[in-house]
Amino acid sequence: MERIPILQMGEFLLVTIQVDMHDRLAMALQDDLTNRISKTSARGVLIDISSLEIVDSFIGRILGTIATMSQILDAQTVVVGMQPAVAITLVELGLSLPKIRTALNVEKGMELLRASVGRRSKESGNGRAKR
Amino acid sequence: MAVQKDEVMSVTSSADIVLVRQIVRKWSVELGFSLIDQTKIVTAASELARNMVDYGGGGKLRLEALSEGIRRGLRLTFEDTGPGIPDIDLALKDGYTTGNGLGLGLSGSKRLMNEFEIYSRVGEGTRIAITKWR
Amino acid sequence: MSLNGKTTIPEILKKYQAELLTDWLKEQAAAGIRRDNFIKETELRQQCSEFLSLLTNATQSGNLSDIFAPEWSQVREMLTSISNSRTRQGFTPRDIALFVFSFKRPLFDHLRKEFAHNGEVLADEIWSATDLLDKLGLLTTEIYQKNREELIARQQEEMLELSTPVVKLWEGILALPLIGTLDSARTQIVMESLLQMIVETSSQVVIIDITGVPTVDTLVAQHLLKTVAAARLMGTDCIISGIRPQIAQTIVHLGVDLSDVTTKAKLGDAFLVALSRSGFKISRSEGEF
C-alpha cells in the first residue's frame, strides 16, 4: 500500500503531504508517525500541508489526533503552510483546530519547534538537552 | 432555472471520496467559481460523500450545472438507500454524531453552501441536495 | 381617429408648433419645475423647441404607440441626454418626467379646439396622445433609475476597494484598519485579502484595528473571530485593537468570547506587542537631546 514518507531531521520528524489523501492513507500516516516518534524519541513533528487543496473534517480530525498522540509521547506537532482558501473553509466548516500549533512555512515551523523544545528542556532541568 | 449539464457517479467506498473531490473540483473550475468557493464546494462534497459511505451504505452523486438569469450554479445531490435519519434537526446540530466523526458533516456543509435541502425516511434512505451560486 | 380613421396628431403638431411651444413653456413654469439657475430661459426654450420638432418628425410616420421603433430613435436620444444632464444637476425624477407630462395640456387644448364638434374622435385622439406622452415620460424615469443604479454599483465597488487596505507596518507585521460596518460580503473580501497578504509577506503578526467600526453586533464579532481563527490556522497571530468602551460592553453583553484573542485599546499598544513578539525592542536613545 501507498504510504506518505516521513523524514528525520535530527530530533525532528518531517512529513510533507503532497497527494489528495484518501482516508486509509491518512489513517496509515497516523499509525506510522506514532510508531516513528516512539522509535526515534523525536522531540517534534512538522507536517507541511502547503500542497493540500482541501482539509475536510476527517483530515482535520487526523491532524488533531496526531498532535494529541505526539504530545503524549513528549513531542510537539506543528502544522505548516495551510492555504488561505483551506483556512477559510475549515473555519466556516466549524473546525478551528485549537489544539494544533501552526506556522506559515517549514522554516518558521522549525524555529517554533526549536524554541519550544529548548524552553521545555530548560524547564525540565536540562534533562534531555544535555544528554 | 435550467440544468445545463448533468452527470451521475456512484459512491460506494472510501476510495470513491477522492474521486468525488476530483470531479467536483473539475466542475467548479469549469463553472468559474473562485478558488475559495471551489474549496468550500469540494469540502462540502467530501463531507457528504463520506457520510453517505459511512452511514448510508453508499449511494449516488448527481452533479448539475445550473443557470438562472445571469446566475450560474452547481448543485450536488447525494442519494442513498440506507437506514435514513430519524431526527433531522438533531442530525443538523453541530457536534452531533452517531459514528466516531466530529459531527460537522451535515451542519458544516450547510454553512459552506448557499442552499441545502435534506429529505430522509427511516428505512428508505436519505437525499441531500446542496447548491452554490456565483 | 379622425374621419378617415387616421390620427391627426401629426398634423396638429406640425400646424401649431409655435403656439404649442409657447403654451408648453408656460405650462412648465406653472408646474413648478425646479429650474433655479441651472437652466436658463433661452436654453430651456431651445431644448423644448428641438424636442417638439423631433417629436413632430417622429409622429409623421403614423406610429404613435411604439416608441422603441427606429423612427423614434432621435426622440429617445434627446430624452436620454436631457435626463442624464438633469440627473447630474440634481433634478428629482418628478421634475424630469414633468418635462414630458407638462406637454399634455397644450396638446389636449389644441385637440379640443380641433374636434369640438366630434366627441368620439376627440376621445380617441386624446387617448392616443396621452398614451404616447405617458410612454415618453416613463422613459425619462427609467433612464433616471438606470443612472442611479449605475452610480450605486460604481460606488459600492469603489467602497469595497477602499475599505480593505492591508498595510505592512514592519517586517512580519501587518495592520488591517477596519472602517465602517462589517457585513458578510465585506468580511469575506477583507478576510481573503488579509490571508493572501499574510502569505505574500510571510507575516507572523496581524493587527486588526476596529477604531473605525461604529458598532459590533454578534454577527460582526463572529466575523472577526472567524478571521482570527483562519489566520491562526495559517500560523499567524492576530491582535485586535481600537476597542472602544461601548464596544467592550457590547461584546461582554453579547456573550462573545474573546479570551483566546489578544486585545489592546490602542493601535500603538498593539504595535508594541507585535514588535516584541517578533523579537524587536524599542528604546529611546539617551543624551541626544
mmCIF file with all atom_site columns, C-alpha atoms in Angstrom, chain A residues 79 81-84 87-88 90-92 95-105 108, chain C residues 188 191-192 195-196 198-199 201-204 225-227 229-236:
data_model
loop_
_atom_site.group_PDB
_atom_site.id
_atom_site.type_symbol
_atom_site.label_atom_id
_atom_site.label_alt_id
_atom_site.label_comp_id
_atom_site.label_asym_id
_atom_site.label_entity_id
_atom_site.label_seq_id
_atom_site.pdbx_PDB_ins_code
_atom_site.Cartn_x
_atom_site.Cartn_y
_atom_site.Cartn_z
_atom_site.occupancy
_atom_site.B_iso_or_equiv
_atom_site.pdbx_formal_charge
_atom_site.auth_seq_id
_atom_site.auth_comp_id
_atom_site.auth_asym_id
_atom_site.auth_atom_id
_atom_site.pdbx_PDB_model_num
ATOM 1  C CA . VAL A 1 79  ? 1.266   22.058 11.016 1.00 0.00 ? 79  VAL A CA 1
ATOM 2  C CA . GLY A 1 81  ? 1.695   26.056 5.119  1.00 0.00 ? 81  GLY A CA 1
ATOM 3  C CA . MET A 1 82  ? -2.105  25.899 5.204  1.00 0.00 ? 82  MET A CA 1
ATOM 4  C CA . GLN A 1 83  ? -3.529  27.701 2.145  1.00 0.00 ? 83  GLN A CA 1
ATOM 5  C CA . PRO A 1 84  ? -5.813  30.724 2.770  1.00 0.00 ? 84  PRO A CA 1
ATOM 6  C CA . ALA A 1 87  ? -8.161  28.006 6.303  1.00 0.00 ? 87  ALA A CA 1
ATOM 7  C CA . ILE A 1 88  ? -11.325 29.981 5.483  1.00 0.00 ? 88  ILE A CA 1
ATOM 8  C CA . LEU A 1 90  ? -12.127 24.989 7.760  1.00 0.00 ? 90  LEU A CA 1
ATOM 9  C CA . VAL A 1 91  ? -13.334 27.892 9.899  1.00 0.00 ? 91  VAL A CA 1
ATOM 10 C CA . GLU A 1 92  ? -16.686 28.007 8.063  1.00 0.00 ? 92  GLU A CA 1
ATOM 11 C CA . LEU A 1 95  ? -13.261 23.304 12.681 1.00 0.00 ? 95  LEU A CA 1
ATOM 12 C CA . SER A 1 96  ? -10.703 25.756 14.034 1.00 0.00 ? 96  SER A CA 1
ATOM 13 C CA . LEU A 1 97  ? -8.352  23.052 15.412 1.00 0.00 ? 97  LEU A CA 1
ATOM 14 C CA . PRO A 1 98  ? -7.458  24.956 18.601 1.00 0.00 ? 98  PRO A CA 1
ATOM 15 C CA . LYS A 1 99  ? -5.065  22.286 19.871 1.00 0.00 ? 99  LYS A CA 1
ATOM 16 C CA . ILE A 1 100 ? -2.858  22.283 16.802 1.00 0.00 ? 100 ILE A CA 1
ATOM 17 C CA . ARG A 1 101 ? 0.128   24.617 16.603 1.00 0.00 ? 101 ARG A CA 1
ATOM 18 C CA . THR A 1 102 ? 0.627   26.253 13.244 1.00 0.00 ? 102 THR A CA 1
ATOM 19 C CA . ALA A 1 103 ? 3.267   28.182 11.314 1.00 0.00 ? 103 ALA A CA 1
ATOM 20 C CA . LEU A 1 104 ? 3.410   29.897 7.937  1.00 0.00 ? 104 LEU A CA 1
ATOM 21 C CA . ASN A 1 105 ? 6.093   27.706 6.338  1.00 0.00 ? 105 ASN A CA 1
ATOM 22 C CA . LYS A 1 108 ? 9.035   29.270 10.640 1.00 0.00 ? 108 LYS A CA 1
ATOM 23 C CA . GLN C 2 188 ? -15.305 37.758 3.102  1.00 0.00 ? 188 GLN C CA 1
ATOM 24 C CA . MET C 2 191 ? -10.591 38.045 5.131  1.00 0.00 ? 191 MET C CA 1
ATOM 25 C CA . GLU C 2 192 ? -9.416  36.913 1.708  1.00 0.00 ? 192 GLU C CA 1
ATOM 26 C CA . LEU C 2 195 ? -4.896  35.994 4.333  1.00 0.00 ? 195 LEU C CA 1
ATOM 27 C CA . GLN C 2 196 ? -3.421  36.498 0.877  1.00 0.00 ? 196 GLN C CA 1
ATOM 28 C CA . ILE C 2 198 ? -0.084  37.079 5.068  1.00 0.00 ? 198 ILE C CA 1
ATOM 29 C CA . VAL C 2 199 ? 1.174   34.506 2.562  1.00 0.00 ? 199 VAL C CA 1
ATOM 30 C CA . THR C 2 201 ? 4.638   38.887 3.162  1.00 0.00 ? 201 THR C CA 1
ATOM 31 C CA . SER C 2 202 ? 5.165   35.861 5.484  1.00 0.00 ? 202 SER C CA 1
ATOM 32 C CA . SER C 2 203 ? 3.821   37.966 8.326  1.00 0.00 ? 203 SER C CA 1
ATOM 33 C CA . GLN C 2 204 ? 3.572   36.395 11.745 1.00 0.00 ? 204 GLN C CA 1
ATOM 34 C CA . LEU C 2 225 ? -13.387 35.711 15.324 1.00 0.00 ? 225 LEU C CA 1
ATOM 35 C CA . LYS C 2 226 ? -13.517 33.774 12.039 1.00 0.00 ? 226 LYS C CA 1
ATOM 36 C CA . THR C 2 227 ? -10.809 35.977 10.566 1.00 0.00 ? 227 THR C CA 1
ATOM 37 C CA . ALA C 2 229 ? -9.251  31.689 13.539 1.00 0.00 ? 229 ALA C CA 1
ATOM 38 C CA . ALA C 2 230 ? -8.384  31.436 9.839  1.00 0.00 ? 230 ALA C CA 1
ATOM 39 C CA . ALA C 2 231 ? -5.195  33.479 10.298 1.00 0.00 ? 231 ALA C CA 1
ATOM 40 C CA . ARG C 2 232 ? -4.216  31.272 13.225 1.00 0.00 ? 232 ARG C CA 1
ATOM 41 C CA . LEU C 2 233 ? -4.680  28.112 11.134 1.00 0.00 ? 233 LEU C CA 1
ATOM 42 C CA . MET C 2 234 ? -2.127  29.556 8.727  1.00 0.00 ? 234 MET C CA 1
ATOM 43 C CA . GLY C 2 235 ? 0.295   30.254 11.558 1.00 0.00 ? 235 GLY C CA 1
ATOM 44 C CA . THR C 2 236 ? -0.256  33.960 12.175 1.00 0.00 ? 236 THR C CA 1
#
